[in-house]
Short mmCIF file of C-alpha atoms in Angstrom, two decimals:
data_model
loop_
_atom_site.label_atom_id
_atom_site.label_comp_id
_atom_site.label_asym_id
_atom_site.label_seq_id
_atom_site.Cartn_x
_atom_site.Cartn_y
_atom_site.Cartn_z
CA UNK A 1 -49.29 15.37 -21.02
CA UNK A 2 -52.33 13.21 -19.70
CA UNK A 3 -53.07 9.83 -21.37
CA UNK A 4 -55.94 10.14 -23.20
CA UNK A 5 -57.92 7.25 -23.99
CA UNK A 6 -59.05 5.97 -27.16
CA UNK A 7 -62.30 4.38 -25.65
CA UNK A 8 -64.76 5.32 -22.92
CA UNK A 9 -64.22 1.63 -21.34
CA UNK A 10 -62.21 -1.49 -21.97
CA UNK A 11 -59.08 -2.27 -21.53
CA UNK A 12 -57.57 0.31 -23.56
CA UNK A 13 -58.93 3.04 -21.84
CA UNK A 14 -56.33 2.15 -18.81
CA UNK A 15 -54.04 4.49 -18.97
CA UNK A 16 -50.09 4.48 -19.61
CA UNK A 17 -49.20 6.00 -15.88
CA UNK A 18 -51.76 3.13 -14.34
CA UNK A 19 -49.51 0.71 -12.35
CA UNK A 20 -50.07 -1.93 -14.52
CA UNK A 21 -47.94 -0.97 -16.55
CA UNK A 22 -44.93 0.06 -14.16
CA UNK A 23 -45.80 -4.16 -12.32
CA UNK A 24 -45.71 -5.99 -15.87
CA UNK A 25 -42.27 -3.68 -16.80
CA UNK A 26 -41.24 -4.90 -13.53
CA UNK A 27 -41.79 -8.41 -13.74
CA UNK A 28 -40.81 -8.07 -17.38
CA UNK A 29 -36.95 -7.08 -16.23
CA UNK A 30 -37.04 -9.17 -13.47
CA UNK A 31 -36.17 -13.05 -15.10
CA UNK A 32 -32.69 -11.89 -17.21
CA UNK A 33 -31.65 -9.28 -13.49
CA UNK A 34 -32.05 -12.42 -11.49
CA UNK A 35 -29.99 -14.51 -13.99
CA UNK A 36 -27.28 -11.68 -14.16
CA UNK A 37 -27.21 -11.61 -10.60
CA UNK A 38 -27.15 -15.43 -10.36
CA UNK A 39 -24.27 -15.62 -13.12
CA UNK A 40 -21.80 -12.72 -11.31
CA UNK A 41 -22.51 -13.74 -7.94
CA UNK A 42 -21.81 -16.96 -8.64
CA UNK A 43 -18.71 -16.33 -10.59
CA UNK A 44 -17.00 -14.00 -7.74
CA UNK A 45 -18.00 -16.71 -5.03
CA UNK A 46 -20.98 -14.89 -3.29
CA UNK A 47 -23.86 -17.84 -4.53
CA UNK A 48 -22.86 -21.17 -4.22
CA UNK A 49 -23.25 -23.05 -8.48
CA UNK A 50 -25.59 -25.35 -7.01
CA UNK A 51 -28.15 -22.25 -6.11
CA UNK A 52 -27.32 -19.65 -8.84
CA UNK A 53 -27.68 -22.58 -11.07
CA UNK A 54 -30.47 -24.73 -10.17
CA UNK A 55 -32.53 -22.09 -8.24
CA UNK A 56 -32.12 -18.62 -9.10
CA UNK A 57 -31.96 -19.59 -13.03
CA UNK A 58 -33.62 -22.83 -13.76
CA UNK A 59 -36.24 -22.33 -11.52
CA UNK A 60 -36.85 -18.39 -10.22
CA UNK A 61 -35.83 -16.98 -13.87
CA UNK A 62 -37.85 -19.56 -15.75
CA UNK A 63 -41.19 -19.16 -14.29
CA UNK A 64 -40.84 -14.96 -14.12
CA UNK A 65 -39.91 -15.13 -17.51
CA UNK A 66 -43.24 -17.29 -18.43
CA UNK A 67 -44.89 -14.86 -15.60
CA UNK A 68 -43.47 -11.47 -17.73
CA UNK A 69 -43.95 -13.17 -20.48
CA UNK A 70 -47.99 -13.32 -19.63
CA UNK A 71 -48.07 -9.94 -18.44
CA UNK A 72 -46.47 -8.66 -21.45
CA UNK A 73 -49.06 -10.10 -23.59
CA UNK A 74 -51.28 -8.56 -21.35
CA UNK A 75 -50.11 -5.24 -22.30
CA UNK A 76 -50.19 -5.63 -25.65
CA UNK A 77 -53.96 -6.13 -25.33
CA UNK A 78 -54.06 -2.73 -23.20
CA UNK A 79 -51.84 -1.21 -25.93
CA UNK A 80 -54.49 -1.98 -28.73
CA UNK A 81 -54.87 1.73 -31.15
CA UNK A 82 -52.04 3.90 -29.28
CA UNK A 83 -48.66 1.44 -30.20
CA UNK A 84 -47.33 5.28 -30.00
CA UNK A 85 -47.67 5.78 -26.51
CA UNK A 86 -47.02 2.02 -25.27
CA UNK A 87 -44.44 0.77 -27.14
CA UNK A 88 -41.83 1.30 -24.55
CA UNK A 89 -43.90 -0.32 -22.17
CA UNK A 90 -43.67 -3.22 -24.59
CA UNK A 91 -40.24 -3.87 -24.67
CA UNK A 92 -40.14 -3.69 -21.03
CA UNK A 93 -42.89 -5.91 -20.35
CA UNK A 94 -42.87 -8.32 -23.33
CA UNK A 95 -40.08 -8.24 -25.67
CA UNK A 96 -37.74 -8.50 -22.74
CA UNK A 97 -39.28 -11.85 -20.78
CA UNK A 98 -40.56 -12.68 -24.27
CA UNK A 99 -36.47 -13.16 -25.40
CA UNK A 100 -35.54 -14.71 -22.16
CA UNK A 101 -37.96 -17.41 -22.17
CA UNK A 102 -37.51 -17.97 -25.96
CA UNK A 103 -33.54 -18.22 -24.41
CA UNK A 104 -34.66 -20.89 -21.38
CA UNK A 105 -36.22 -23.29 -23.66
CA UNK A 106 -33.10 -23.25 -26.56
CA UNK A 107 -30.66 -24.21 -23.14
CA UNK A 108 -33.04 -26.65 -22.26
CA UNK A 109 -33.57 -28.23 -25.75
CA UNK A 110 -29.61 -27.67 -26.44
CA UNK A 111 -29.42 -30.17 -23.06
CA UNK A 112 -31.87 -32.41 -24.00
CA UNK A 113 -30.16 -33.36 -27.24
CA UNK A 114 -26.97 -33.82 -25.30
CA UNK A 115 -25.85 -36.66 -23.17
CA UNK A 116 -25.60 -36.00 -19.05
CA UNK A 117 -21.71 -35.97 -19.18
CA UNK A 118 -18.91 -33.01 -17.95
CA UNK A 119 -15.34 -34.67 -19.54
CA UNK A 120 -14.25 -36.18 -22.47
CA UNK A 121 -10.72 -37.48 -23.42
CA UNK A 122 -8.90 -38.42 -26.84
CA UNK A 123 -8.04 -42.11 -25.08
CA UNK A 124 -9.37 -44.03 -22.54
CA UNK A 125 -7.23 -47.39 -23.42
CA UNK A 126 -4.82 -45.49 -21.19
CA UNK A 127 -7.04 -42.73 -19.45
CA UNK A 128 -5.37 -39.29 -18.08
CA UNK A 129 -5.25 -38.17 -14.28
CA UNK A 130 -4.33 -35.02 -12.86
CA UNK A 131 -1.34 -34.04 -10.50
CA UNK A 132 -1.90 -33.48 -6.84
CA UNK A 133 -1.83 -30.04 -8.06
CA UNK A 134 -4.90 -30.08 -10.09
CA UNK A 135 -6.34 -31.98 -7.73
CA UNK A 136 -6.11 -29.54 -4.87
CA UNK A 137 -7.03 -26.81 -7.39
CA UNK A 138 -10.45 -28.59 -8.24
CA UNK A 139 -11.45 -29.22 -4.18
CA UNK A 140 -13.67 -31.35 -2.68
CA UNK A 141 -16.78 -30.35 -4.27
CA UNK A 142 -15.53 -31.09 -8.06
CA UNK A 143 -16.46 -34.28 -10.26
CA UNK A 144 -13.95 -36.60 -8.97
CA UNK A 145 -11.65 -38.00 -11.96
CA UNK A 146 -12.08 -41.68 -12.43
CA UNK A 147 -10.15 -43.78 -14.65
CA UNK A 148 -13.44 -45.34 -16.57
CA UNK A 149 -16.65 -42.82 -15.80
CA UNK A 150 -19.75 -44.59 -16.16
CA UNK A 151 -23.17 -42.00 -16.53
CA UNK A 152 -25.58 -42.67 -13.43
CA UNK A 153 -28.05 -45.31 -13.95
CA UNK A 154 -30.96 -42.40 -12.34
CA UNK A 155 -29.97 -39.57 -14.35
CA UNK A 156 -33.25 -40.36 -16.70
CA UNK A 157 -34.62 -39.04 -13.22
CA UNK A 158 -32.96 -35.61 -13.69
CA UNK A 159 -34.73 -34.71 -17.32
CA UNK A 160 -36.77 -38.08 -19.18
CA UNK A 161 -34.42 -37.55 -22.03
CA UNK A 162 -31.15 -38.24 -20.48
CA UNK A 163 -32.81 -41.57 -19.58
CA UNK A 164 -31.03 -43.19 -23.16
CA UNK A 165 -27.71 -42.27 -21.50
CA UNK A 166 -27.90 -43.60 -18.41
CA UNK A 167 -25.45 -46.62 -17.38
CA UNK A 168 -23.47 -45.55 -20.59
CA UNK A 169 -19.44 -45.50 -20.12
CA UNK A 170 -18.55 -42.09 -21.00
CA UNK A 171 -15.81 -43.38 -23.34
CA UNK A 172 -18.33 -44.37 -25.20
CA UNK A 173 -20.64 -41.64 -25.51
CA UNK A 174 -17.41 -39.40 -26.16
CA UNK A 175 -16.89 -41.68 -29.26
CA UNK A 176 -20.30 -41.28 -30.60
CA UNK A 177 -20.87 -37.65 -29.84
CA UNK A 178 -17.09 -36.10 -30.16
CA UNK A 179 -15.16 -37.48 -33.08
CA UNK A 180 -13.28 -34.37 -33.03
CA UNK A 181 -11.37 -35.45 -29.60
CA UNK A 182 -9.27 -38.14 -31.43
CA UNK A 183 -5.19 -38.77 -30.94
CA UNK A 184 -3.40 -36.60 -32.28
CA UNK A 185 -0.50 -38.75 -34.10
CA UNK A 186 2.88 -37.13 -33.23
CA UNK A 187 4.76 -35.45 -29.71
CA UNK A 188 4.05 -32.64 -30.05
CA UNK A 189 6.63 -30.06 -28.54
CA UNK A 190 5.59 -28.88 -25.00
CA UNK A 191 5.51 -25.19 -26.58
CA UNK A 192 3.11 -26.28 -28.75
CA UNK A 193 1.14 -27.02 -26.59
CA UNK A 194 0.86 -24.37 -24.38
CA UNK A 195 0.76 -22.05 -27.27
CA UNK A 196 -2.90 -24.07 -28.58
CA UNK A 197 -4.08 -24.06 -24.33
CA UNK A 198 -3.36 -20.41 -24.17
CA UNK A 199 -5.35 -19.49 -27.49
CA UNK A 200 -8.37 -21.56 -25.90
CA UNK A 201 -7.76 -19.47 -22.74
CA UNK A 202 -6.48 -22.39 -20.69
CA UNK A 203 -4.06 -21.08 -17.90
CA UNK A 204 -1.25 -23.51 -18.01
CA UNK A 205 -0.40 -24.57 -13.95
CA UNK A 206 1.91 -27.15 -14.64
CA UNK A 207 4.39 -28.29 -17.12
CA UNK A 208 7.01 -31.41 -17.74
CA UNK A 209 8.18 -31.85 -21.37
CA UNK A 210 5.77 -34.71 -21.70
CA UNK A 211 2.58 -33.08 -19.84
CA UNK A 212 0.70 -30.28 -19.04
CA UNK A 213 -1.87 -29.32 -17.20
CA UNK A 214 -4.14 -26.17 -16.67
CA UNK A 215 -7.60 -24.73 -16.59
CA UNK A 216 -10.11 -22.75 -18.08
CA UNK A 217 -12.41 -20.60 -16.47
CA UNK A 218 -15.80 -19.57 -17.87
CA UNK A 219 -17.24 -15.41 -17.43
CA UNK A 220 -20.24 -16.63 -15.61
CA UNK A 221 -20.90 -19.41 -13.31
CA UNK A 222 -17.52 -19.59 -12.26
CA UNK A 223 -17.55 -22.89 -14.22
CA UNK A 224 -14.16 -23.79 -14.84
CA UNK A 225 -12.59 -27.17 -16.69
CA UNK A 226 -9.36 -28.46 -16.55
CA UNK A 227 -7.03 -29.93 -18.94
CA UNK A 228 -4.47 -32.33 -19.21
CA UNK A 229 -2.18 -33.22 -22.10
CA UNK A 230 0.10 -35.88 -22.67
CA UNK A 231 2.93 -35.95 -24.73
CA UNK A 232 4.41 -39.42 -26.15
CA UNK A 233 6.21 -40.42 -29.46
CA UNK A 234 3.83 -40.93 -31.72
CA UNK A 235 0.64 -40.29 -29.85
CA UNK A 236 -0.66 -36.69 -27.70
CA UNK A 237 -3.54 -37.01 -26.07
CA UNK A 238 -5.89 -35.18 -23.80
CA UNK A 239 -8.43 -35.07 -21.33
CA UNK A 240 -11.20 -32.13 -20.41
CA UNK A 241 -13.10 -32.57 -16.95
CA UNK A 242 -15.63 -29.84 -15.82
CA UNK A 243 -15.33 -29.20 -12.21
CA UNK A 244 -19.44 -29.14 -11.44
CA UNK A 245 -22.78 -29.11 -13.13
CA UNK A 246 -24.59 -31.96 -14.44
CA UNK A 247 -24.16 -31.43 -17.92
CA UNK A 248 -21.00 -29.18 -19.73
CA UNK A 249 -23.72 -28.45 -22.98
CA UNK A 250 -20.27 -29.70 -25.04
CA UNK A 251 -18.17 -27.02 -23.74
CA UNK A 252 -15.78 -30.21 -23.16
CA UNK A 253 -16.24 -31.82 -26.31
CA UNK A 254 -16.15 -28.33 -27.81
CA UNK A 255 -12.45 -27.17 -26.30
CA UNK A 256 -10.83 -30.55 -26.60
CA UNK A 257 -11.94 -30.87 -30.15
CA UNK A 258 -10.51 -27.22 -30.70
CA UNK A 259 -7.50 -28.04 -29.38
CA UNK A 260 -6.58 -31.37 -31.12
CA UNK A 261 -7.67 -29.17 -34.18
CA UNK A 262 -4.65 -26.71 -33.17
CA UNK A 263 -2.10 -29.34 -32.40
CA UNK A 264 -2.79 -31.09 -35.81
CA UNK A 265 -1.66 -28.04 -37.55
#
């Protein structure tokens, strides 16, 4: 059946089959397809993190979201006295964008009120490497794994408020942001903790009755951290390293934390 119009001109009287509404619908859909196809193709290998990440999310998916986001509003004006006919235009063309920008600016907020940093550890008196194993594993292209990580002194560069961080040893932000990854004070049995990796889904790649190692690997991305957990009487003790990206948003803090929380049982 024809639109019909409620007025004789105005912006109502554009009707539902005009290609206004098929663009904004289009743009609408557009900001959460690119990040889908940024997250998979990243994750199977096809988009390098760097680009899925920094381009095709942070900056192509923001701005069509604020661009649907207009054009959705834009809509709604057009949809004024026949919600009837247009409200599946709406979800399209502004509910959609509407709920990806809304989820842009919590990630960016969420990384604002967290320091720059991608590890954490339970002890840096005596800090944890990984094997030649992990090593290989994590390539070229990883975080390399120094024994005392200091934030860069231009990372207030990056975003203004990382600028508080910057110069900061990262054993120090890890004690004022992740009490949770503390000592845990007993050896634990090397079951135990594979059992506590496992239920985090950490794949376990290598194990000596007084350390193991292994990694977790996130759905999208392809962001992956490794682990490393040493066992000694009296004292087990971890350390979480992100392979890339500038920030881990406390997934690091987050799984050590989880784990010590495990082992203390």
């Amino acid at each position: 059946m024809p639109d019909i119009p409620v007025a004789r001109s105005g912006m109502s009287s554009v009707p539902t089959s005009s290609p206004v509404f098929w663009i904004a619908a289009a743009i609408g859909v557009s900001s959460p397809l690119i990040v889908l196809i940024a997250a998979m193709g990243s994750d199977i290998g096809w988009i390098g993190f760097e680009s899925a990440v920094g381009f095709l999310t942070l900056t192509l998916g923001w701005w069509l979201s604020i661009l649907g986001t207009v054009g959705g509003l834009a809509i709604l004006g057009l949809s004024a006295g026949r919600w009837r006919r247009t409200w599946p235009w709406l979800i399209f063309s502004l509910l959609i964008p509407a709920v990806t920008l809304g989820g842009f600016v919590w990630v960016k907020a969420r990384a604002d009120a967290l320091p720059p940093i991608h590890e954490t550890a339970t002890d840096w008196t005596q800090p944890l490497g990984f094997s030649h194993l992990l090593r290989t594993a994590r390539g070229d292209q990883s975080w390399p794994v120094t024994a005392h990580p200091v934030v860069s002194g231009a990372v207030g560069d990056v975003r203004p408020a990382w600028a508080v961080w910057a110069g900061r040893p990262v054993s120090e932000i890890n004690a004022e942001t992740c009490p949770g990854a503390r000592t845990v004070p007993r050896l634990v049995p090397p079951e135990e903790v594979i059992a506590a990796l496992e239920a985090e889904g950490v794949r376990v790649l290598g194990q000596s009755p007084w350390r193991i190692e292994g990694t977790q690997t996130s759905a999208f991305y392809g962001r992956a951290r490794d682990v490393v957990v040493r066992m000694e009487p009296g004292a087990t003790d971890l350390r979480v390293v992100e392979r890339v990206g500038l920030i881990d948003l406390g997934d690091t803090c987050g799984l050590a934390a989880r784990v010590v929380v495990r082992l203390s049982q």
